[in-house]
Structure formats: C-alpha cells, structure tokens
C-alpha cells in the first residue's frame, strides 16, 4: 500500500515536471508543498483541474480557449467594434487583455507560418479569419504578431489574403520597449525604432 | 573537437526549456548544427533570427556529435526587411533551400559568399531580385545541377542565346529554338552574363527558368517540394513592376 502511494506521488511529480518552467527538482518541491497543504492546495487544485478538464473548449469563432463556445469575448456585445486583433496564440490574447488597451474581438491563428516546420496556411486559422472579415462587418484587422521572421511572414500573408476585402489592415509598432535602454538593445530593434520614429 | 567560424543563421529550433538547436551556413564548415545553451530565451530571440550573421565557436567531444555553439552576433538582417514582403520571402526561401538542399558539414565557399552578398542586398538595393535569381543558379550549380549557357544545344552557336532547354538545361539560340519556342524556357541576358538587372520582367523570366530546375531536377531527388517561401517570393515579385 505504501509502495503504491509512493508510485502515485512519483507519477504526479513526473507529470508536473513536464510543465513549462518546472524541472524534476522543482516539480518534486511543488508536489511536496501540495501534500503538506492538502486542504489549502492539493484538494482545491484537484477540483479546479477537474472542472477545467470538464468544461474547457476552443471557441469555434476565434480560437480562444474558455469554458463556453463561443467564448466570453466573442459573446460580449460591447466588443462588437468592427475590429479584430489577430494573434498567434491564446497566450497573446491573455497578454493583450492584461494590458486592457484593446476592446474589440480576437482571432487566434494557432501558430505562425514556418517553412521549416511545415506549417502552412491550412494548419492555421487563416481561411476562417478571411471568412470572419467577410461575415462580421469588420472595418479593421490589427495584426499583433511577433516581430520575428515567421511572425512578419505570416502578417504579410494575411495582408495578401485580405487584399480584396474592404478593411483597414494595421500592425503593432516596433521599437524601443518601455523601460528599454538603448545601450542594451540589439541593432535590429534600434534600426526598426529609427525607421518608425515620429515627430516629437 | 572545436573550431571557430562565421556564418549565416538558417534556422532555430527550441531544444528543451531554454536551449535551441541552430543550423548555420558557415564559410569553412558548411551547413552545421549545434546546440546553444539559453538559445531559447527571450533575451536571445532578437539575435537568433534567420539571416543573422554570427561568429560561432563549435565544441564537441567527438566530431559526429551535434556539439554546442557559443555565438557572438555580427550583424542582424531581420529588422531591415520586415516591412518588405518580397525581401522577407526571399530570406525565407534562401534559408529553406539551403537547409533542405545542402549536405551537412560540406563547405560551399563560393555559394556562401554569394549568399552573404544576396542577404546584404535584400531590401537595400533595387536589383536584389535579380541577385536572388543568380543565387538560385549558383545553388543549382553547387549541388550538381548546373545549367550550361556556353553555346546552343542545337546549333553550337554562341550568339543570340535566348532559350534554355527544359530537358538538358543547356542554352538554345533564337534560330535553333525557333520551331519549339513555346516549349523552351526563357534565358534572360543577365542570367547568362551573371550581372545584376533591374527589369522585373527579366527577373520573373529568370525565376521561371531556375524554378523549373528546382522543381523538376533538384527537389525530387530530395523528396521535397519547392519551399513555400519561394512560391510567396514569386507571387510578391509578380505584383511589382
């Protein structure tokens, strides 16, 4: 019996160690902490995970994850602003929502185009985006994609796909981050910031 | 085992939580892979964009191990081309063709130099699309599918060579190809002279020719298709005048 309990704990540690940011050692510490605080941590976590597992689903409209389909963001009438913010992943929706600066709706692509990883337009939700732009009276598509080769390649591809639709296509600015010191910036960021300079 | 070299970053793949496996086209060691500790971090992301020029030191216990790179950035090229869809596609096409097309650890010094010259010209000089077409020609030559523009395959003439035979890859003169011109590929003058050209119609014709041999000669031997980035490049250049 004691052996079985030990195996279960080891299995939990092994599973926790697969999470990003956790290695075997930190997973072991996390599990030990949960065991020590069974009422405060272990049981509520177990309950919360069971709930999420039972209810989580991908929104068929935007690709965000939530407990309803359509998700809360797509259901909200306040967000029917005619703007769609296109992001690569759900984590980007969360980042944008943390900032509280965008009040429209989102479209999660589910990745970026990558020739080397064989990710083409069919693997992403680009056709669905084109359809949404046509169906939802969209006036502006904001491309909030990574400032990387793959991110910008994807942005240009989407712009091409939306060329015939009557929408404004914009993208996030690139340059010096808040709190950034020039001395610590890479030359590419400085170059992009110089190109995107504005009157002061 | 260790060596120092300089090269162009072709691809980055995450390896574990914080590391990355880089593929770099180096001058003296060809296309070479290695692990960079911390290469998957956000701090390294701006440096590790495809096309970046890096000074690298490679170390491994045995030569056939993947080994690890210590890198030092020399030049970033990504920021300069991010707003130019054709240049961005060209960068992607160069990286993809070199990654799938070149054998590992086999030096291609002439092609390396051409690659550097091309990447430095992307978005900077107006004739870069023609330099890209010339680069594809050089790539085909380096991997054993060189085209022969020295004389007409039909008549032996060395003047007025305006076609390429899609079967032999040899030049054909205007007179020699008169009867089956519709089945021959175009041979733009700049492709034959290995000189840059700004006329986009000529560049498109050159890409049609090199594209034929990439698609029908080179890629089938690798069991691959022409990279999507090249298709996007041709599409983007098709919209330019």
Tab-separated table of C-alpha atoms in Angstrom:
chain	number	residue	atom	x	y	z
A	1	UNK	CA	0.000	0.000	0.000
A	2	UNK	CA	2.802	2.362	0.957
A	3	UNK	CA	4.587	1.476	-2.296
A	4	UNK	CA	1.522	2.266	-4.348
A	5	UNK	CA	1.138	5.651	-2.649
A	6	UNK	CA	4.801	6.294	-3.397
A	7	UNK	CA	4.264	5.387	-7.059
A	8	UNK	CA	1.304	7.741	-7.292
A	9	UNK	CA	3.374	10.582	-5.886
A	10	UNK	CA	6.204	9.791	-8.298
A	11	UNK	CA	3.738	9.790	-11.169
A	12	UNK	CA	2.400	13.172	-10.090
A	13	UNK	CA	5.973	14.514	-9.896
A	14	UNK	CA	6.729	13.122	-13.357
A	15	UNK	CA	3.621	14.785	-14.803
A	16	UNK	CA	4.319	18.100	-13.087
A	17	UNK	CA	7.897	18.015	-14.383
A	18	UNK	CA	6.533	18.090	-17.937
A	19	UNK	CA	5.033	21.544	-17.384
A	20	UNK	CA	6.926	24.542	-18.765
A	21	UNK	CA	9.117	26.178	-16.161
A	22	UNK	CA	9.285	23.101	-13.956
A	23	UNK	CA	12.057	20.515	-13.895
A	24	UNK	CA	12.111	17.299	-11.840
A	25	UNK	CA	13.534	19.058	-8.810
A	26	UNK	CA	11.051	21.954	-8.766
A	27	UNK	CA	8.174	19.550	-9.541
A	28	UNK	CA	9.185	17.488	-6.514
A	29	UNK	CA	9.127	20.606	-4.316
A	30	UNK	CA	5.746	21.681	-5.698
A	31	UNK	CA	4.205	18.270	-5.085
A	32	UNK	CA	5.628	18.128	-1.576
A	33	UNK	CA	4.143	21.545	-0.833
A	34	UNK	CA	0.743	20.410	-2.100
A	35	UNK	CA	0.880	17.285	0.022
A	36	UNK	CA	1.785	19.279	3.115
A	37	UNK	CA	-1.083	21.707	2.431
A	38	UNK	CA	-3.650	19.228	1.282
A	39	UNK	CA	-6.716	21.300	2.247
A	40	UNK	CA	-5.299	24.607	1.100
A	41	UNK	CA	-3.674	23.480	-2.172
A	42	UNK	CA	-3.991	19.847	-3.200
A	43	UNK	CA	-7.754	19.441	-2.955
A	44	UNK	CA	-8.668	22.824	-4.490
A	45	UNK	CA	-6.165	22.280	-7.319
A	46	UNK	CA	-7.574	18.835	-7.968
A	47	UNK	CA	-11.103	20.260	-8.043
A	48	UNK	CA	-10.157	23.175	-10.260
A	49	UNK	CA	-8.338	20.902	-12.713
A	50	UNK	CA	-11.292	18.528	-12.873
A	51	UNK	CA	-13.612	21.463	-13.554
A	52	UNK	CA	-11.391	22.899	-16.267
A	53	UNK	CA	-10.929	19.484	-17.825
A	54	UNK	CA	-14.708	19.032	-17.977
A	55	UNK	CA	-15.574	22.468	-19.315
A	56	UNK	CA	-12.648	23.884	-21.309
A	57	UNK	CA	-13.132	24.154	-25.045
A	58	UNK	CA	-11.824	26.035	-28.025
A	59	UNK	CA	-14.019	28.840	-29.312
A	60	UNK	CA	-15.159	27.917	-32.807
A	61	UNK	CA	-15.254	31.598	-33.789
A	62	UNK	CA	-11.920	32.998	-32.606
A	63	UNK	CA	-9.856	30.005	-31.455
A	64	UNK	CA	-9.511	31.331	-27.897
A	65	UNK	CA	-9.966	28.857	-25.049
A	66	UNK	CA	-12.723	29.224	-22.481
A	67	UNK	CA	-15.458	27.344	-20.753
A	68	UNK	CA	-18.111	28.326	-23.269
A	69	UNK	CA	-18.385	28.215	-27.025
A	70	UNK	CA	-18.488	30.960	-28.299
A	71	UNK	CA	-16.082	32.311	-25.683
A	72	UNK	CA	-16.927	35.259	-23.424
A	73	UNK	CA	-15.015	37.686	-25.650
A	74	UNK	CA	-16.950	36.663	-28.760
A	75	UNK	CA	-20.281	36.749	-26.927
A	76	UNK	CA	-19.809	40.217	-25.474
A	77	UNK	CA	-21.836	42.797	-27.482
A	78	UNK	CA	-19.539	45.558	-26.153
A	79	UNK	CA	-16.729	44.071	-28.185
A	80	UNK	CA	-18.565	44.354	-31.463
A	81	UNK	CA	-16.408	47.323	-32.504
A	82	UNK	CA	-15.629	46.183	-36.030
A	83	UNK	CA	-12.019	45.493	-35.048
A	84	UNK	CA	-10.315	42.103	-34.987
A	85	UNK	CA	-6.921	41.677	-33.387
A	86	UNK	CA	-5.056	38.758	-34.947
A	87	UNK	CA	-2.652	36.931	-32.619
A	88	UNK	CA	-0.587	33.777	-32.939
A	89	UNK	CA	-1.582	32.020	-29.742
A	90	UNK	CA	-4.001	32.095	-26.815
A	91	UNK	CA	-1.238	33.393	-24.570
A	92	UNK	CA	-1.151	36.522	-26.751
A	93	UNK	CA	-4.873	37.097	-26.113
A	94	UNK	CA	-4.139	36.946	-22.406
A	95	UNK	CA	-1.258	39.410	-22.824
A	96	UNK	CA	-3.452	41.852	-24.758
A	97	UNK	CA	-6.262	41.503	-22.207
A	98	UNK	CA	-3.842	42.182	-19.347
A	99	UNK	CA	-2.996	45.498	-20.965
A	100	UNK	CA	-6.714	46.335	-21.240
A	101	UNK	CA	-5.976	48.516	-24.254
A	102	UNK	CA	-7.958	46.617	-26.881
A	103	UNK	CA	-11.742	46.457	-26.712
A	104	UNK	CA	-12.559	44.552	-29.891
A	105	UNK	CA	-12.510	40.872	-30.743
A	106	UNK	CA	-9.655	38.489	-31.353
A	107	UNK	CA	-8.656	35.859	-33.839
A	108	UNK	CA	-6.162	33.214	-32.692
A	109	UNK	CA	-4.217	31.689	-35.579
A	110	UNK	CA	-2.843	28.762	-33.589
A	111	UNK	CA	0.761	29.348	-34.691
A	112	UNK	CA	2.799	31.055	-37.397
A	113	UNK	CA	3.741	30.100	-40.934
A	114	UNK	CA	7.005	28.197	-40.918
A	115	UNK	CA	8.546	26.609	-43.970
A	116	UNK	CA	10.994	24.571	-41.903
A	117	UNK	CA	8.316	23.182	-39.599
A	118	UNK	CA	5.921	22.544	-42.493
A	119	UNK	CA	3.284	24.874	-41.061
A	120	UNK	CA	1.299	26.273	-43.963
A	121	UNK	CA	-1.870	28.384	-44.141
A	122	UNK	CA	-4.018	25.234	-43.923
A	123	UNK	CA	-2.581	24.421	-40.495
A	124	UNK	CA	-3.531	27.878	-39.216
A	125	UNK	CA	-6.921	29.543	-38.898
A	126	UNK	CA	-6.310	31.960	-41.760
A	127	UNK	CA	-9.220	30.849	-44.015
A	128	UNK	CA	-11.546	31.270	-41.006
A	129	UNK	CA	-10.224	34.820	-40.499
A	130	UNK	CA	-10.957	35.713	-44.109
A	131	UNK	CA	-14.457	34.334	-43.650
A	132	UNK	CA	-14.981	36.329	-40.429
A	133	UNK	CA	-13.875	39.544	-42.099
A	134	UNK	CA	-16.461	38.950	-44.801
A	135	UNK	CA	-19.258	37.925	-42.404
A	136	UNK	CA	-18.877	40.187	-39.363
A	137	UNK	CA	-18.799	43.727	-40.834
A	138	UNK	CA	-15.173	44.169	-39.842
A	139	UNK	CA	-13.579	47.549	-40.544
A	140	UNK	CA	-10.066	46.995	-39.194
A	141	UNK	CA	-7.803	43.984	-38.810
A	142	UNK	CA	-4.921	44.569	-36.381
A	143	UNK	CA	-2.021	42.195	-36.901
A	144	UNK	CA	-0.489	41.700	-33.443
A	145	UNK	CA	2.056	39.090	-34.455
A	146	UNK	CA	5.591	38.539	-33.251
A	147	UNK	CA	8.331	40.799	-34.599
A	148	UNK	CA	10.154	37.763	-35.949
A	149	UNK	CA	10.772	36.491	-39.471
A	150	UNK	CA	7.961	33.928	-39.101
A	151	UNK	CA	5.616	36.444	-37.452
A	152	UNK	CA	6.043	39.069	-40.129
A	153	UNK	CA	5.899	36.493	-42.941
A	154	UNK	CA	2.540	35.429	-41.540
A	155	UNK	CA	1.424	39.066	-41.283
A	156	UNK	CA	2.260	39.716	-44.942
A	157	UNK	CA	0.481	36.522	-45.978
A	158	UNK	CA	-2.677	37.548	-44.111
A	159	UNK	CA	-2.497	41.027	-45.643
A	160	UNK	CA	-2.332	39.365	-49.073
A	161	UNK	CA	-5.348	37.218	-48.287
A	162	UNK	CA	-7.367	40.259	-47.179
A	163	UNK	CA	-6.262	42.397	-50.105
A	164	UNK	CA	-9.645	42.200	-51.817
A	165	UNK	CA	-11.719	42.876	-48.712
A	166	UNK	CA	-12.567	46.437	-47.807
A	167	UNK	CA	-10.826	46.586	-44.408
A	168	UNK	CA	-8.028	48.628	-42.926
A	169	UNK	CA	-5.074	46.415	-42.070
A	170	UNK	CA	-2.718	47.659	-39.378
A	171	UNK	CA	0.065	46.130	-37.323
A	172	UNK	CA	1.662	46.797	-33.973
A	173	UNK	CA	4.552	49.272	-33.923
A	174	UNK	CA	8.106	48.035	-33.476
A	175	UNK	CA	10.800	49.818	-31.485
A	176	UNK	CA	12.137	50.698	-28.068
A	177	UNK	CA	10.214	48.957	-25.234
A	178	UNK	CA	9.054	50.931	-22.189
A	179	UNK	CA	11.950	50.987	-19.761
A	180	UNK	CA	14.359	49.966	-22.513
A	181	UNK	CA	17.867	51.412	-22.549
A	182	UNK	CA	19.425	51.975	-25.953
A	183	UNK	CA	22.732	50.531	-24.842
A	184	UNK	CA	21.066	47.185	-24.155
A	185	UNK	CA	19.002	46.973	-27.346
A	186	UNK	CA	20.053	44.828	-30.276
A	187	UNK	CA	20.869	46.636	-33.509
A	188	UNK	CA	17.752	45.288	-35.244
A	189	UNK	CA	15.440	46.872	-32.664
A	190	UNK	CA	17.291	50.192	-32.845
A	191	UNK	CA	17.074	50.082	-36.635
A	192	UNK	CA	13.302	49.373	-36.514
A	193	UNK	CA	12.815	52.164	-33.965
A	194	UNK	CA	14.708	54.638	-36.136
A	195	UNK	CA	12.592	53.742	-39.161
A	196	UNK	CA	9.357	54.125	-37.160
A	197	UNK	CA	10.350	57.407	-35.470
A	198	UNK	CA	7.670	60.071	-35.184
A	199	UNK	CA	7.623	63.834	-34.663
A	200	UNK	CA	8.023	64.908	-31.040
B	1	UNK	CA	36.877	18.966	-31.182
B	2	UNK	CA	36.421	22.688	-31.662
B	3	UNK	CA	36.614	25.354	-34.337
B	4	UNK	CA	35.754	28.992	-34.917
B	5	UNK	CA	33.997	30.314	-37.983
B	6	UNK	CA	31.458	32.860	-39.155
B	7	UNK	CA	28.124	32.102	-40.748
B	8	UNK	CA	24.520	32.882	-41.554
B	9	UNK	CA	21.802	31.583	-39.275
B	10	UNK	CA	19.379	29.399	-41.243
B	11	UNK	CA	17.046	28.017	-38.612
B	12	UNK	CA	16.378	27.876	-34.891
B	13	UNK	CA	14.516	25.066	-33.145
B	14	UNK	CA	13.737	25.057	-29.459
B	15	UNK	CA	15.539	22.333	-27.559
B	16	UNK	CA	14.218	21.603	-24.092
B	17	UNK	CA	13.162	24.570	-21.998
B	18	UNK	CA	15.880	27.103	-22.580
B	19	UNK	CA	18.182	25.831	-25.308
B	20	UNK	CA	17.957	25.882	-29.080
B	21	UNK	CA	19.400	23.917	-31.974
B	22	UNK	CA	20.798	26.259	-34.601
B	23	UNK	CA	21.601	25.483	-38.202
B	24	UNK	CA	24.207	27.829	-39.573
B	25	UNK	CA	25.753	28.080	-43.034
B	26	UNK	CA	29.400	28.668	-42.212
B	27	UNK	CA	32.108	29.592	-44.642
B	28	UNK	CA	34.560	26.794	-43.860
B	29	UNK	CA	32.356	24.097	-42.318
B	30	UNK	CA	29.249	24.293	-44.495
B	31	UNK	CA	25.781	23.833	-43.068
B	32	UNK	CA	26.377	22.906	-39.463
B	33	UNK	CA	24.086	22.331	-36.492
B	34	UNK	CA	24.796	22.844	-32.818
B	35	UNK	CA	23.083	23.469	-29.508
B	36	UNK	CA	23.110	26.929	-27.958
B	37	UNK	CA	22.520	26.906	-24.220
B	38	UNK	CA	19.995	29.604	-23.418
B	39	UNK	CA	19.244	29.982	-27.123
B	40	UNK	CA	15.523	29.591	-26.472
B	41	UNK	CA	15.420	32.555	-24.113
B	42	UNK	CA	13.671	35.833	-24.849
B	43	UNK	CA	16.962	37.683	-24.439
B	44	UNK	CA	18.425	35.726	-27.352
B	45	UNK	CA	15.353	35.919	-29.604
B	46	UNK	CA	16.278	39.215	-31.339
B	47	UNK	CA	19.765	37.886	-32.081
B	48	UNK	CA	18.665	34.466	-33.279
B	49	UNK	CA	16.530	35.478	-36.240
B	50	UNK	CA	17.178	33.684	-39.548
B	51	UNK	CA	19.600	35.610	-41.736
B	52	UNK	CA	21.660	36.905	-38.821
B	53	UNK	CA	25.418	36.903	-39.289
B	54	UNK	CA	27.053	35.165	-36.347
B	55	UNK	CA	30.558	34.491	-35.184
B	56	UNK	CA	30.471	30.955	-33.808
B	57	UNK	CA	32.645	28.607	-31.828
B	58	UNK	CA	31.682	24.937	-32.028
B	59	UNK	CA	32.734	22.355	-29.475
B	60	UNK	CA	32.004	18.642	-29.180
B	61	UNK	CA	33.678	15.659	-27.568
B	62	UNK	CA	33.536	13.675	-30.800
B	63	UNK	CA	33.288	15.003	-34.337
B	64	UNK	CA	29.997	13.247	-35.097
B	65	UNK	CA	28.284	14.716	-32.033
B	66	UNK	CA	25.915	17.612	-32.595
B	67	UNK	CA	28.079	19.715	-30.273
B	68	UNK	CA	27.387	23.145	-28.879
B	69	UNK	CA	27.801	26.624	-30.295
B	70	UNK	CA	28.985	29.696	-28.493
B	71	UNK	CA	27.761	32.600	-30.569
B	72	UNK	CA	28.525	36.254	-30.946
B	73	UNK	CA	26.247	38.428	-33.106
B	74	UNK	CA	27.972	40.171	-36.007
B	75	UNK	CA	25.051	41.589	-37.950
B	76	UNK	CA	21.272	41.420	-37.800
B	77	UNK	CA	19.381	41.393	-41.091
B	78	UNK	CA	15.803	40.739	-39.989
B	79	UNK	CA	14.789	44.260	-38.967
B	80	UNK	CA	15.780	45.766	-42.310
B	81	UNK	CA	13.422	43.549	-44.299
B	82	UNK	CA	10.443	43.011	-42.017
B	83	UNK	CA	8.269	45.526	-43.810
B	84	UNK	CA	9.191	44.262	-47.301
B	85	UNK	CA	7.146	41.159	-48.106
B	86	UNK	CA	9.230	40.175	-51.138
B	87	UNK	CA	12.553	40.548	-49.304
B	88	UNK	CA	11.144	38.638	-46.345
B	89	UNK	CA	10.025	35.835	-48.659
B	90	UNK	CA	13.464	35.839	-50.309
B	91	UNK	CA	15.132	35.466	-46.914
B	92	UNK	CA	12.801	32.574	-46.111
B	93	UNK	CA	13.443	30.955	-49.496
B	94	UNK	CA	17.227	31.220	-49.102
B	95	UNK	CA	17.112	29.697	-45.615
B	96	UNK	CA	14.720	26.916	-46.649
B	97	UNK	CA	16.583	25.992	-49.857
B	98	UNK	CA	19.938	25.890	-48.070
B	99	UNK	CA	18.514	23.902	-45.173
B	100	UNK	CA	16.895	21.217	-47.304
B	101	UNK	CA	19.346	21.341	-50.195
B	102	UNK	CA	22.880	21.325	-48.804
B	103	UNK	CA	24.544	18.315	-47.264
B	104	UNK	CA	25.634	18.879	-43.668
B	105	UNK	CA	29.230	19.793	-42.883
B	106	UNK	CA	30.254	20.236	-46.504
B	107	UNK	CA	31.805	23.604	-47.303
B	108	UNK	CA	30.417	25.596	-50.245
B	109	UNK	CA	32.607	28.685	-50.102
B	110	UNK	CA	31.551	30.291	-53.370
B	111	UNK	CA	27.878	29.786	-52.566
B	112	UNK	CA	28.454	31.077	-49.039
B	113	UNK	CA	29.905	34.312	-50.401
B	114	UNK	CA	27.036	34.687	-52.853
B	115	UNK	CA	24.564	34.089	-50.027
B	116	UNK	CA	26.176	36.822	-47.916
B	117	UNK	CA	26.132	39.260	-50.843
B	118	UNK	CA	22.483	38.459	-51.575
B	119	UNK	CA	21.311	38.765	-47.967
B	120	UNK	CA	23.149	42.080	-47.594
B	121	UNK	CA	21.382	43.401	-50.687
B	122	UNK	CA	17.832	42.364	-49.645
B	123	UNK	CA	15.680	45.442	-49.323
B	124	UNK	CA	18.799	47.616	-49.752
B	125	UNK	CA	19.498	47.631	-53.497
B	126	UNK	CA	16.766	47.748	-56.151
B	127	UNK	CA	18.333	44.924	-58.170
B	128	UNK	CA	18.214	42.339	-55.354
B	129	UNK	CA	15.546	40.198	-57.100
B	130	UNK	CA	17.972	39.573	-59.976
B	131	UNK	CA	20.700	38.751	-57.476
B	132	UNK	CA	18.309	36.224	-55.979
B	133	UNK	CA	17.783	34.584	-59.395
B	134	UNK	CA	21.564	34.448	-59.897
B	135	UNK	CA	21.890	32.922	-56.426
B	136	UNK	CA	19.457	30.135	-57.352
B	137	UNK	CA	21.538	29.484	-60.458
B	138	UNK	CA	24.661	29.256	-58.264
B	139	UNK	CA	22.850	26.927	-55.860
B	140	UNK	CA	21.876	24.611	-58.722
B	141	UNK	CA	25.493	24.601	-59.914
B	142	UNK	CA	26.851	23.857	-56.441
B	143	UNK	CA	24.544	20.899	-55.877
B	144	UNK	CA	25.340	19.348	-59.241
B	145	UNK	CA	22.566	20.684	-61.463
B	146	UNK	CA	24.492	23.431	-63.198
B	147	UNK	CA	22.970	24.881	-66.361
B	148	UNK	CA	25.163	25.338	-69.430
B	149	UNK	CA	24.766	28.672	-71.214
B	150	UNK	CA	28.033	28.482	-73.181
B	151	UNK	CA	26.580	27.521	-76.556
B	152	UNK	CA	23.381	26.496	-78.330
B	153	UNK	CA	22.480	22.855	-77.669
B	154	UNK	CA	21.001	22.573	-81.172
B	155	UNK	CA	23.373	24.518	-83.421
B	156	UNK	CA	26.510	25.161	-81.369
B	157	UNK	CA	26.084	28.922	-81.855
B	158	UNK	CA	27.391	31.191	-79.132
B	159	UNK	CA	25.368	34.282	-80.062
B	160	UNK	CA	21.708	35.175	-79.589
B	161	UNK	CA	21.132	32.576	-76.874
B	162	UNK	CA	17.628	33.347	-75.602
B	163	UNK	CA	16.188	29.990	-74.518
B	164	UNK	CA	17.035	27.152	-72.146
B	165	UNK	CA	16.084	23.565	-72.864
B	166	UNK	CA	13.919	22.285	-70.001
B	167	UNK	CA	15.271	18.782	-70.566
B	168	UNK	CA	19.023	19.330	-70.848
B	169	UNK	CA	19.442	22.662	-69.044
B	170	UNK	CA	21.523	23.939	-71.971
B	171	UNK	CA	21.115	27.230	-73.804
B	172	UNK	CA	19.332	27.345	-77.156
B	173	UNK	CA	19.745	30.125	-79.703
B	174	UNK	CA	16.890	32.079	-81.312
B	175	UNK	CA	17.382	30.240	-84.637
B	176	UNK	CA	17.994	26.860	-83.032
B	177	UNK	CA	14.825	27.017	-80.951
B	178	UNK	CA	12.547	28.715	-83.464
B	179	UNK	CA	10.459	25.601	-84.112
B	180	UNK	CA	9.659	24.780	-80.479
B	181	UNK	CA	9.980	28.137	-78.769
B	182	UNK	CA	6.746	27.622	-76.823
B	183	UNK	CA	8.265	24.599	-75.071
B	184	UNK	CA	11.567	26.274	-74.151
B	185	UNK	CA	12.344	28.301	-71.053
B	186	UNK	CA	13.459	31.929	-71.267
B	187	UNK	CA	17.135	32.804	-70.867
B	188	UNK	CA	17.356	36.438	-69.767
B	189	UNK	CA	20.568	38.153	-70.723
B	190	UNK	CA	21.549	38.960	-67.131
B	191	UNK	CA	21.354	35.295	-66.174
B	192	UNK	CA	23.820	34.408	-68.924
B	193	UNK	CA	26.158	37.307	-68.134
B	194	UNK	CA	25.920	36.829	-64.336
B	195	UNK	CA	25.215	40.527	-63.818
B	196	UNK	CA	22.510	42.302	-61.832
B	197	UNK	CA	19.365	43.568	-63.588
B	198	UNK	CA	16.533	45.880	-62.518
B	199	UNK	CA	13.945	44.936	-65.162
B	200	UNK	CA	11.354	42.903	-63.257
B	201	UNK	CA	10.069	41.175	-66.398
B	202	UNK	CA	13.570	39.784	-66.943
B	203	UNK	CA	13.795	38.729	-63.289
B	204	UNK	CA	10.446	36.937	-63.456
B	205	UNK	CA	11.616	35.117	-66.593
B	206	UNK	CA	14.820	34.087	-64.820
B	207	UNK	CA	12.867	32.778	-61.822
B	208	UNK	CA	10.642	30.790	-64.177
B	209	UNK	CA	13.741	29.081	-65.554
B	210	UNK	CA	15.534	28.438	-62.257
B	211	UNK	CA	12.198	27.438	-60.697
B	212	UNK	CA	11.719	24.780	-63.366
B	213	UNK	CA	15.017	23.127	-62.499
B	214	UNK	CA	14.487	23.459	-58.771
B	215	UNK	CA	11.082	21.843	-59.076
B	216	UNK	CA	11.897	19.149	-61.620
B	217	UNK	CA	15.561	18.337	-61.058
B	218	UNK	CA	16.702	19.324	-57.584
B	219	UNK	CA	13.734	18.919	-55.241
B	220	UNK	CA	12.594	15.469	-56.480
B	221	UNK	CA	15.993	13.999	-55.578
B	222	UNK	CA	15.449	15.225	-52.016
B	223	UNK	CA	11.851	14.018	-51.927
B	224	UNK	CA	10.759	17.600	-51.216
B	225	UNK	CA	8.715	20.299	-52.835
B	226	UNK	CA	9.846	23.817	-53.637
B	227	UNK	CA	9.662	25.759	-50.333
B	228	UNK	CA	6.512	27.793	-49.743
B	229	UNK	CA	8.668	30.871	-49.161
B	230	UNK	CA	9.894	30.711	-52.783
B	231	UNK	CA	6.319	30.427	-54.015
B	232	UNK	CA	5.477	33.525	-51.952
B	233	UNK	CA	8.509	35.328	-53.357
B	234	UNK	CA	7.472	34.666	-56.945
B	235	UNK	CA	3.954	35.815	-56.092
B	236	UNK	CA	5.221	39.003	-54.424
B	237	UNK	CA	7.556	39.822	-57.317
B	238	UNK	CA	4.710	39.180	-59.735
B	239	UNK	CA	2.956	42.219	-58.284
B	240	UNK	CA	5.975	44.505	-58.729
B	241	UNK	CA	6.597	46.433	-61.894
